[in-house]
CSV table of C-alpha atoms and ligand atoms in Angstrom, one decimal:
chain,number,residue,atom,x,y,z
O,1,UNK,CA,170.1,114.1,-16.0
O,2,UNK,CA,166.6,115.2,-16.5
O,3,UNK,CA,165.0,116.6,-13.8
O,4,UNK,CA,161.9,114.5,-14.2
O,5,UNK,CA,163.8,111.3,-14.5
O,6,UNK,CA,165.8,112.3,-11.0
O,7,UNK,CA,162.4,112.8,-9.4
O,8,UNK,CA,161.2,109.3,-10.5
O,9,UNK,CA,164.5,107.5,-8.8
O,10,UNK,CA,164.3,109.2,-5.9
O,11,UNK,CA,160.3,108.1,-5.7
O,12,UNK,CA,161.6,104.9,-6.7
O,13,UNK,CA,164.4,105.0,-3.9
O,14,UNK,CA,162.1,105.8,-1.4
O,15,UNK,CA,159.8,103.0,-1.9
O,16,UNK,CA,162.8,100.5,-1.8
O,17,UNK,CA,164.0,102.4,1.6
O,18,UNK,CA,160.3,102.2,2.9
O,19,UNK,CA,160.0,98.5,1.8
O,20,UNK,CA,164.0,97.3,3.4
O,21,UNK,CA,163.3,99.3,6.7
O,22,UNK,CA,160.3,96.8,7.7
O,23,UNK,CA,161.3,93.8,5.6
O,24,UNK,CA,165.3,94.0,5.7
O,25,UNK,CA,165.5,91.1,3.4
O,26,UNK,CA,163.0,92.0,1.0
O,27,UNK,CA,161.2,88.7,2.0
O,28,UNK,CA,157.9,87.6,3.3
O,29,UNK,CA,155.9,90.9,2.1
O,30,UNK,CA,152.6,91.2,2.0
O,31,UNK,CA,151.3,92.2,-1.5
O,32,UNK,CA,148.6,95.1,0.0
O,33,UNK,CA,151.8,96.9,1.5
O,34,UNK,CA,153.3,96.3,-2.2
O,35,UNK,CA,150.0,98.3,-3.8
O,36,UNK,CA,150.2,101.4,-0.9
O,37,UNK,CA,153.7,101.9,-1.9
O,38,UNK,CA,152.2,101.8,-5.6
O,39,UNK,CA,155.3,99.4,-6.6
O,40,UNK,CA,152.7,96.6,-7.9
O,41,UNK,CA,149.4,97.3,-9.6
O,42,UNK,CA,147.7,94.1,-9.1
O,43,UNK,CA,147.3,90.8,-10.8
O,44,UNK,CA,149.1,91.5,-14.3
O,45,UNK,CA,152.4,90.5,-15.1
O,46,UNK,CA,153.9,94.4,-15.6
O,47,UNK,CA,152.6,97.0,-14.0
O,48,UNK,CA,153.8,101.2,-15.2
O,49,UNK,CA,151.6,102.8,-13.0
O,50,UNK,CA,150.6,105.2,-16.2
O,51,UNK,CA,149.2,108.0,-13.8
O,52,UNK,CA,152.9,108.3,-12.4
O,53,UNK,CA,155.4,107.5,-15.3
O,54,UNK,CA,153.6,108.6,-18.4
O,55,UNK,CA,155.3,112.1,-18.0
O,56,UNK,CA,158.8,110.8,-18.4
O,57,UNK,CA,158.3,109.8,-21.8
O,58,UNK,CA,156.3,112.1,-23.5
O,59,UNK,CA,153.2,111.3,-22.0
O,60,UNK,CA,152.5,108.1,-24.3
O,61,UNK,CA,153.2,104.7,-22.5
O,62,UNK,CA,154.6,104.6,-18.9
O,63,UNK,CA,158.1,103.1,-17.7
O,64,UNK,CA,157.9,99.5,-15.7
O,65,UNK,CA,157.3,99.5,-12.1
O,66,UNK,CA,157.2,96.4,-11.4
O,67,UNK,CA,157.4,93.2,-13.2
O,68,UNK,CA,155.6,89.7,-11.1
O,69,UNK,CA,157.5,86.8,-11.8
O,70,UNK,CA,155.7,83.4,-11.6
O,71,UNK,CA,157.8,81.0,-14.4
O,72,UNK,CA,159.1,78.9,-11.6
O,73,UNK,CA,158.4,76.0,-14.6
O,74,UNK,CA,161.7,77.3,-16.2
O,75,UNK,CA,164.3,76.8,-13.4
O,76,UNK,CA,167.0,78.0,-16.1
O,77,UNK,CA,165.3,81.5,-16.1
O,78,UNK,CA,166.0,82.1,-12.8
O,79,UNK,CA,169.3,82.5,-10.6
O,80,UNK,CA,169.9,84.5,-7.5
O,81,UNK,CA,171.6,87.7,-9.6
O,82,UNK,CA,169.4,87.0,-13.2
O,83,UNK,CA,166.6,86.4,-14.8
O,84,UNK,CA,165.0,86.2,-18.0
O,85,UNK,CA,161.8,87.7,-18.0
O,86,UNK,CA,159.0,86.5,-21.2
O,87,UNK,CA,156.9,89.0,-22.7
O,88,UNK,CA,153.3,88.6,-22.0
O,89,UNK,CA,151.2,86.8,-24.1
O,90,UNK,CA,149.6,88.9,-27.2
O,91,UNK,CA,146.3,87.6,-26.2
O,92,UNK,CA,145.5,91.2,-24.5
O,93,UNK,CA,147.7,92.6,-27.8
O,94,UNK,CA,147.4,96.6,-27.1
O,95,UNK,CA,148.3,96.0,-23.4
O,96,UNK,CA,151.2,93.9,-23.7
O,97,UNK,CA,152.7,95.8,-26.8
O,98,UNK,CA,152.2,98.9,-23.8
O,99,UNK,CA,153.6,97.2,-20.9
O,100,UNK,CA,156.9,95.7,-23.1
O,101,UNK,CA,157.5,98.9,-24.6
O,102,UNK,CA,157.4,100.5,-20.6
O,103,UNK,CA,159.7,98.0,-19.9
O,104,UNK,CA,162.1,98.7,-22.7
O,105,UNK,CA,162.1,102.3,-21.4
O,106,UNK,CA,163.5,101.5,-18.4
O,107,UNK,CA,166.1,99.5,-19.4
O,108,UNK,CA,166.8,102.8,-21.7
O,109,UNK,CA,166.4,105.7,-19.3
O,110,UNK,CA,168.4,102.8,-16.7
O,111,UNK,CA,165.8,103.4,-14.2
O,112,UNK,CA,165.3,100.2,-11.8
O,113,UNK,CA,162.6,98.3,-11.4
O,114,UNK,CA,161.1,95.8,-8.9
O,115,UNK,CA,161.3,92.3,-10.2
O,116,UNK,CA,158.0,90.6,-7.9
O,117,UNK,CA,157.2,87.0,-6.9
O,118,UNK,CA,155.6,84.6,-4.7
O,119,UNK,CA,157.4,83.7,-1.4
O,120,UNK,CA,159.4,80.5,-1.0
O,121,UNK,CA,158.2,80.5,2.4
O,122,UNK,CA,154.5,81.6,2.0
O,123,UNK,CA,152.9,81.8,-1.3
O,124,UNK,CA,150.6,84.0,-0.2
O,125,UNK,CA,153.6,86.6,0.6
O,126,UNK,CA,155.5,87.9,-1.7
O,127,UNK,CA,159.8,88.1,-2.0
O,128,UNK,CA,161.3,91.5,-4.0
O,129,UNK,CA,164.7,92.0,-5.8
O,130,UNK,CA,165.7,95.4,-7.4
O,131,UNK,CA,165.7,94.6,-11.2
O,132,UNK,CA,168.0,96.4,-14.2
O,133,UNK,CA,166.5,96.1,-17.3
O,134,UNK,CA,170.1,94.6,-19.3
O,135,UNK,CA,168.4,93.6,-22.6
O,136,UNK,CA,166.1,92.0,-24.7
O,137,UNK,CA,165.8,90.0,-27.6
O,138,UNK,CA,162.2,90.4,-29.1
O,139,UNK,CA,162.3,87.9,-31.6
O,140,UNK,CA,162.9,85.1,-28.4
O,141,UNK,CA,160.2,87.8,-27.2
O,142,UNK,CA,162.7,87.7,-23.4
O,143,UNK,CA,164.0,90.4,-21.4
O,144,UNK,CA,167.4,89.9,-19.3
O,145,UNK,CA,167.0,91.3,-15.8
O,146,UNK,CA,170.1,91.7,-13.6
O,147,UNK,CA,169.0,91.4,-10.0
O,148,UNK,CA,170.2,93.0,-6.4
O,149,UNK,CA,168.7,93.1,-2.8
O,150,UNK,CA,170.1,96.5,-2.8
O,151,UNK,CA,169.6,99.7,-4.2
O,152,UNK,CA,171.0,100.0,-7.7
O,153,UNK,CA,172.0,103.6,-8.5
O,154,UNK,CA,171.9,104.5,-12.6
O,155,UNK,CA,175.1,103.9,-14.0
O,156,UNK,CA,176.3,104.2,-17.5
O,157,UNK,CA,178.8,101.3,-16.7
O,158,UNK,CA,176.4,98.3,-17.2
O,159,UNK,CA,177.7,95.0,-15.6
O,160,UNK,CA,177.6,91.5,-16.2
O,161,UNK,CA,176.5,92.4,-19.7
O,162,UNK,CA,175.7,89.4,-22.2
O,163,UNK,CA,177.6,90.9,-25.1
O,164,UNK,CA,180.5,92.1,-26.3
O,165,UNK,CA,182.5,88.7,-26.9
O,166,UNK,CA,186.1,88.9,-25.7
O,167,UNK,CA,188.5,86.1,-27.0
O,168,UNK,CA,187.3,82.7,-26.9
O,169,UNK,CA,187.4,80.3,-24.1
O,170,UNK,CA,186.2,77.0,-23.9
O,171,UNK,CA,186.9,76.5,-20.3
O,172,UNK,CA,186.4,78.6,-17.5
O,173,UNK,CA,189.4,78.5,-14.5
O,174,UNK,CA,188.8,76.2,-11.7
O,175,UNK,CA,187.3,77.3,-8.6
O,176,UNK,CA,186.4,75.4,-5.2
O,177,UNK,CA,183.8,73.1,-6.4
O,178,UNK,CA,181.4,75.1,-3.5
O,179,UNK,CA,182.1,78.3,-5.0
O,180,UNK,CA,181.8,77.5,-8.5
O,181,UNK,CA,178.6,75.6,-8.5
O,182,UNK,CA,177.3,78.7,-7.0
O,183,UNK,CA,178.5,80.7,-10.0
O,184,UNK,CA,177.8,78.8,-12.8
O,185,UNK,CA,173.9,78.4,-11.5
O,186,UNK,CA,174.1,82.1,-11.8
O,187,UNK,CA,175.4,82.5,-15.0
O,188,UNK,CA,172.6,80.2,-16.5
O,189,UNK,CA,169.9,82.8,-17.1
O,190,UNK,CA,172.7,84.8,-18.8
O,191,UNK,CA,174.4,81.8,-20.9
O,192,UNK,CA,171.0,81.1,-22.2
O,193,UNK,CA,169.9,84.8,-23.2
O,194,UNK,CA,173.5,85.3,-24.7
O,195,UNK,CA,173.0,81.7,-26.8
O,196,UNK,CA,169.2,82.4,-27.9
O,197,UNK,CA,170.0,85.8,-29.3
O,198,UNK,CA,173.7,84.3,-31.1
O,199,UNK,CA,171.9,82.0,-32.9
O,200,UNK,CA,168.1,83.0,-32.6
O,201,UNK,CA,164.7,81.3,-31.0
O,202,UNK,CA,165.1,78.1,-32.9
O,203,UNK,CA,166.1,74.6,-32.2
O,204,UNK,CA,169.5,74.2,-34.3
O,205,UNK,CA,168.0,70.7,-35.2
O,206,UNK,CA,164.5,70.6,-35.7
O,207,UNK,CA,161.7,73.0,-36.3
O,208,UNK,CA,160.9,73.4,-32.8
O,209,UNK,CA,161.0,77.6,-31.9
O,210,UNK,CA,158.4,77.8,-29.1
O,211,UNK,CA,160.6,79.7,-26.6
O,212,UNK,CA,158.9,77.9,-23.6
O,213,UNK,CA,160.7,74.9,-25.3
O,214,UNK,CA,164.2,75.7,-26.3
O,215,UNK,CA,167.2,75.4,-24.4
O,216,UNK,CA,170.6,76.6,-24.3
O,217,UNK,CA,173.3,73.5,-24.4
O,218,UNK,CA,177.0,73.7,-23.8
O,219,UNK,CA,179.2,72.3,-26.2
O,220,UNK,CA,181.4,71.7,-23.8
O,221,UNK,CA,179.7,70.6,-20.9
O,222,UNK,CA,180.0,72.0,-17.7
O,223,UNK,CA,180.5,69.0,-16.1
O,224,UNK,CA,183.9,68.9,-18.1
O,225,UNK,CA,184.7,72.7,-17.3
O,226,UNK,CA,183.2,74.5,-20.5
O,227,UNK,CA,183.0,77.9,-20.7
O,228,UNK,CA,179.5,80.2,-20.7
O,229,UNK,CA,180.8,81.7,-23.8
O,230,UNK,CA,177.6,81.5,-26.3
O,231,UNK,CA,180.1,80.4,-28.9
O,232,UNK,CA,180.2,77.4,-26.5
O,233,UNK,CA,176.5,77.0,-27.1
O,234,UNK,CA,173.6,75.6,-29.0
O,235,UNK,CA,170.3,76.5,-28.6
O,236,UNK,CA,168.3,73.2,-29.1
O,237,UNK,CA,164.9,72.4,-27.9
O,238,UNK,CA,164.4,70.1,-24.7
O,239,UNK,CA,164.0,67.0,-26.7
O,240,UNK,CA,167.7,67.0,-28.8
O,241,UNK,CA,169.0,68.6,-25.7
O,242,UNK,CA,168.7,65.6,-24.1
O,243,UNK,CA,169.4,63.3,-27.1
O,244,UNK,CA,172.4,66.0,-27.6
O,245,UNK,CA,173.7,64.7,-24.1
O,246,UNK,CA,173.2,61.3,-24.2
O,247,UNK,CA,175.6,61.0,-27.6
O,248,UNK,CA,173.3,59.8,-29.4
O,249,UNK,CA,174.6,62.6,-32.0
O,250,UNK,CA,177.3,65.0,-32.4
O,251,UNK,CA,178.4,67.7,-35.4
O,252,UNK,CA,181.4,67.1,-37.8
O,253,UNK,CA,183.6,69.9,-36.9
O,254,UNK,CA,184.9,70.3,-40.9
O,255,UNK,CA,181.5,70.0,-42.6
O,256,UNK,CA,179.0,71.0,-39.8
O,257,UNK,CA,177.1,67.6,-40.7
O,258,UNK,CA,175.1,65.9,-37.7
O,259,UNK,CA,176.8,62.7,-37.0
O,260,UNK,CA,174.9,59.7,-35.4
O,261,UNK,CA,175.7,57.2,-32.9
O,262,UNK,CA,176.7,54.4,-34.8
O,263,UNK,CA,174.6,51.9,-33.5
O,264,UNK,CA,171.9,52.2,-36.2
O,265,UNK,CA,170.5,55.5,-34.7
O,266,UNK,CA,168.8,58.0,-37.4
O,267,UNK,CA,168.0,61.3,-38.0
O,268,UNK,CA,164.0,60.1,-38.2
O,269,UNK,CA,164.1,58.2,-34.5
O,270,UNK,CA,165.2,61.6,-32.8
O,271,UNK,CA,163.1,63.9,-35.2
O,272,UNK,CA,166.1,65.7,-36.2
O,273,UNK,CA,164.5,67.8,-39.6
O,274,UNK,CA,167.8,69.8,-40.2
O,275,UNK,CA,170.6,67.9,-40.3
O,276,UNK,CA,173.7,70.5,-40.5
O,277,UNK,CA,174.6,73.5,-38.8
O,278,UNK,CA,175.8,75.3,-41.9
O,279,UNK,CA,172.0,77.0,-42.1
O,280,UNK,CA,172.7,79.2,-38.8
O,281,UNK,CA,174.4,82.6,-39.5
O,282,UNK,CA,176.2,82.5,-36.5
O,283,UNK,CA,178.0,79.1,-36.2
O,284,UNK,CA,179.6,77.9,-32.6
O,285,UNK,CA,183.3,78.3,-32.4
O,286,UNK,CA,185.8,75.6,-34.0
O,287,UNK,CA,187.1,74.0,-31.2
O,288,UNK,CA,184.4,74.3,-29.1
O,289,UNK,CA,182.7,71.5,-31.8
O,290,UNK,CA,186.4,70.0,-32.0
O,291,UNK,CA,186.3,69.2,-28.7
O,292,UNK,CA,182.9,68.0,-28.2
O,293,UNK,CA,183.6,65.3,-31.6
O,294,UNK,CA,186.6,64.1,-29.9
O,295,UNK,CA,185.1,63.6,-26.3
O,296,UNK,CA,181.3,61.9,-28.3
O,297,UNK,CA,183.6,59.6,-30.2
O,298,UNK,CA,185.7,58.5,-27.2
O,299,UNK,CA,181.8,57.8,-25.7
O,300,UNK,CA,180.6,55.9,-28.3
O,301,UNK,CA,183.5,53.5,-28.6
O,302,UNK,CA,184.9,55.3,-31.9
O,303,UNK,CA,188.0,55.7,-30.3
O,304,UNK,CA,189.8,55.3,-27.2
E,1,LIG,ZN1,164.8,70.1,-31.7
């Protein structure tokens, strides 16, 4: 390993180790102890302390700190081991080209970071997770952040990566209820980062492609055991997410076609604009839309 990059986790181990001795939990911390251990920088929303990270790269640009989360509006971006992480706004365009490109190098050089934001207790305190750069997709312009209260040492074996599809499967195997609602909030972060870069930033419907907007929609729902395979997904914007849900359309599995709930529904009351999957490059699997036909015409009485 180079020597440089050893020297930067070890200063970035320390400041963890300095952090967990007075606040075991990584909880409750105030943000001026967060600035003397230089892991935060201030206000923005990355922080590569330039002065200290620079060096590992050449000298141009910097490698992530820190990152301050405050999207609590997107409760799907968020789980206790993930979270999907927006790129700045461009307003400030030569900064945040800077700060995503620092972020991208750790995620390269597999150098943690400190994923920051505002207490659930106090919001004037501050909670802190150790944060591994996984991916990023930058036409969704998002980041995939695995997350640990503990120290993560550099490892070549990444985990809980988002690609790399196995075989299919449309359902995942039963757990205690308990257990599995645990899990399944956790993979959400991760099933909608896989889904949005399968079938791109785009509402599979309509023109909708404001990433704020878009969500990721099991085929299968989970409420009927479907799987967090992205081939299990859709990505489709809050609007036909819900209309998606309440039947009030469904695909043809053979022609791709969007089908409508036959009780005079149309393609112009839900602002569908695209009415066929066949445009995407990557299509969901076969039975995945096989199973969901058969379970919306059971729901809307066109079968039993
Ligand atoms: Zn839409």
């Amino acid at each position: 390993m180079d020597e440089r990059i050893r020297l930067e986790l070890n200063r970035r181990r320390a400041m963890y180790e300095e952090l967990a001795r007075s606040y075991p939990g990584l909880t409750g911390i105030p943000p001026q102890l967060l600035r003397d251990l230089r892991i935060y920088g201030g206000y923005q929303g990355i922080y590569y302390d330039k002065a200290n990270t620079s060096t590992l790269v050449g000298g141009a640009g910097g490698v992530t700190v820190s990152i301050l989360h405050t999207g609590r509006h997107y409760p799907d971006d968020l789980s206790d081991t993930h979270i999907i992480y927006h790129y700045p706004e461009t307003s400030r365009s030569g900064h945040d080209m800077a700060e995503v490109s620092a972020t991208k190098n750790a995620g390269r050089l597999e150098i943690p970071i400190f994923v920051v934001a505002h207490s659930s207790q106090d919001e004037t305190l501050r909670d802190v997770s150790v944060g591994i750069i996984q991916e990023w997709h930058d036409e969704a312009a998002i980041f995939l952040i695995a997350l640990s209260k503990e120290w993560v040492e550099p490892t070549s074996q990444r985990l809980g990566r988002a690609d790399g599809l196995p075989r299919f499967e449309l359902t995942t195997p039963r757990r205690s209820r308990e257990v599995s609602r645990r899990e399944r909030s956790n993979n959400q972060p991760l099933f909608k980062f896989s889904v949005l870069r399968r079938y791109g930033s785009k509402c599979a419907v309509c023109y909708v492609s404001r990433v704020e907007m878009l969500q990721a929609a099991h085929i299968r729902p989970v409420s009927e055991n479907g799987s967090d395979d992205p081939r299990n997904g859709l990505v489709l914007c809050a609007n036909h997410h819900l209309a998606f849900d309440a039947n009030l359309f469904a695909f043809d599995p053979e022609t791709l076609e969007v089908v409508y709930k036959p009780s005079g529904v149309t393609g112009v009351d839900l602002g569908i604009t695209n009415e066929s999957l066949r445009h995407l490059k990557n299509k969901p699997h076969p039975d995945a839309l096989m199973w969901r036909h058969t379970y919306w015409k059971r729901n809307v009485g066109l079968s039993n």
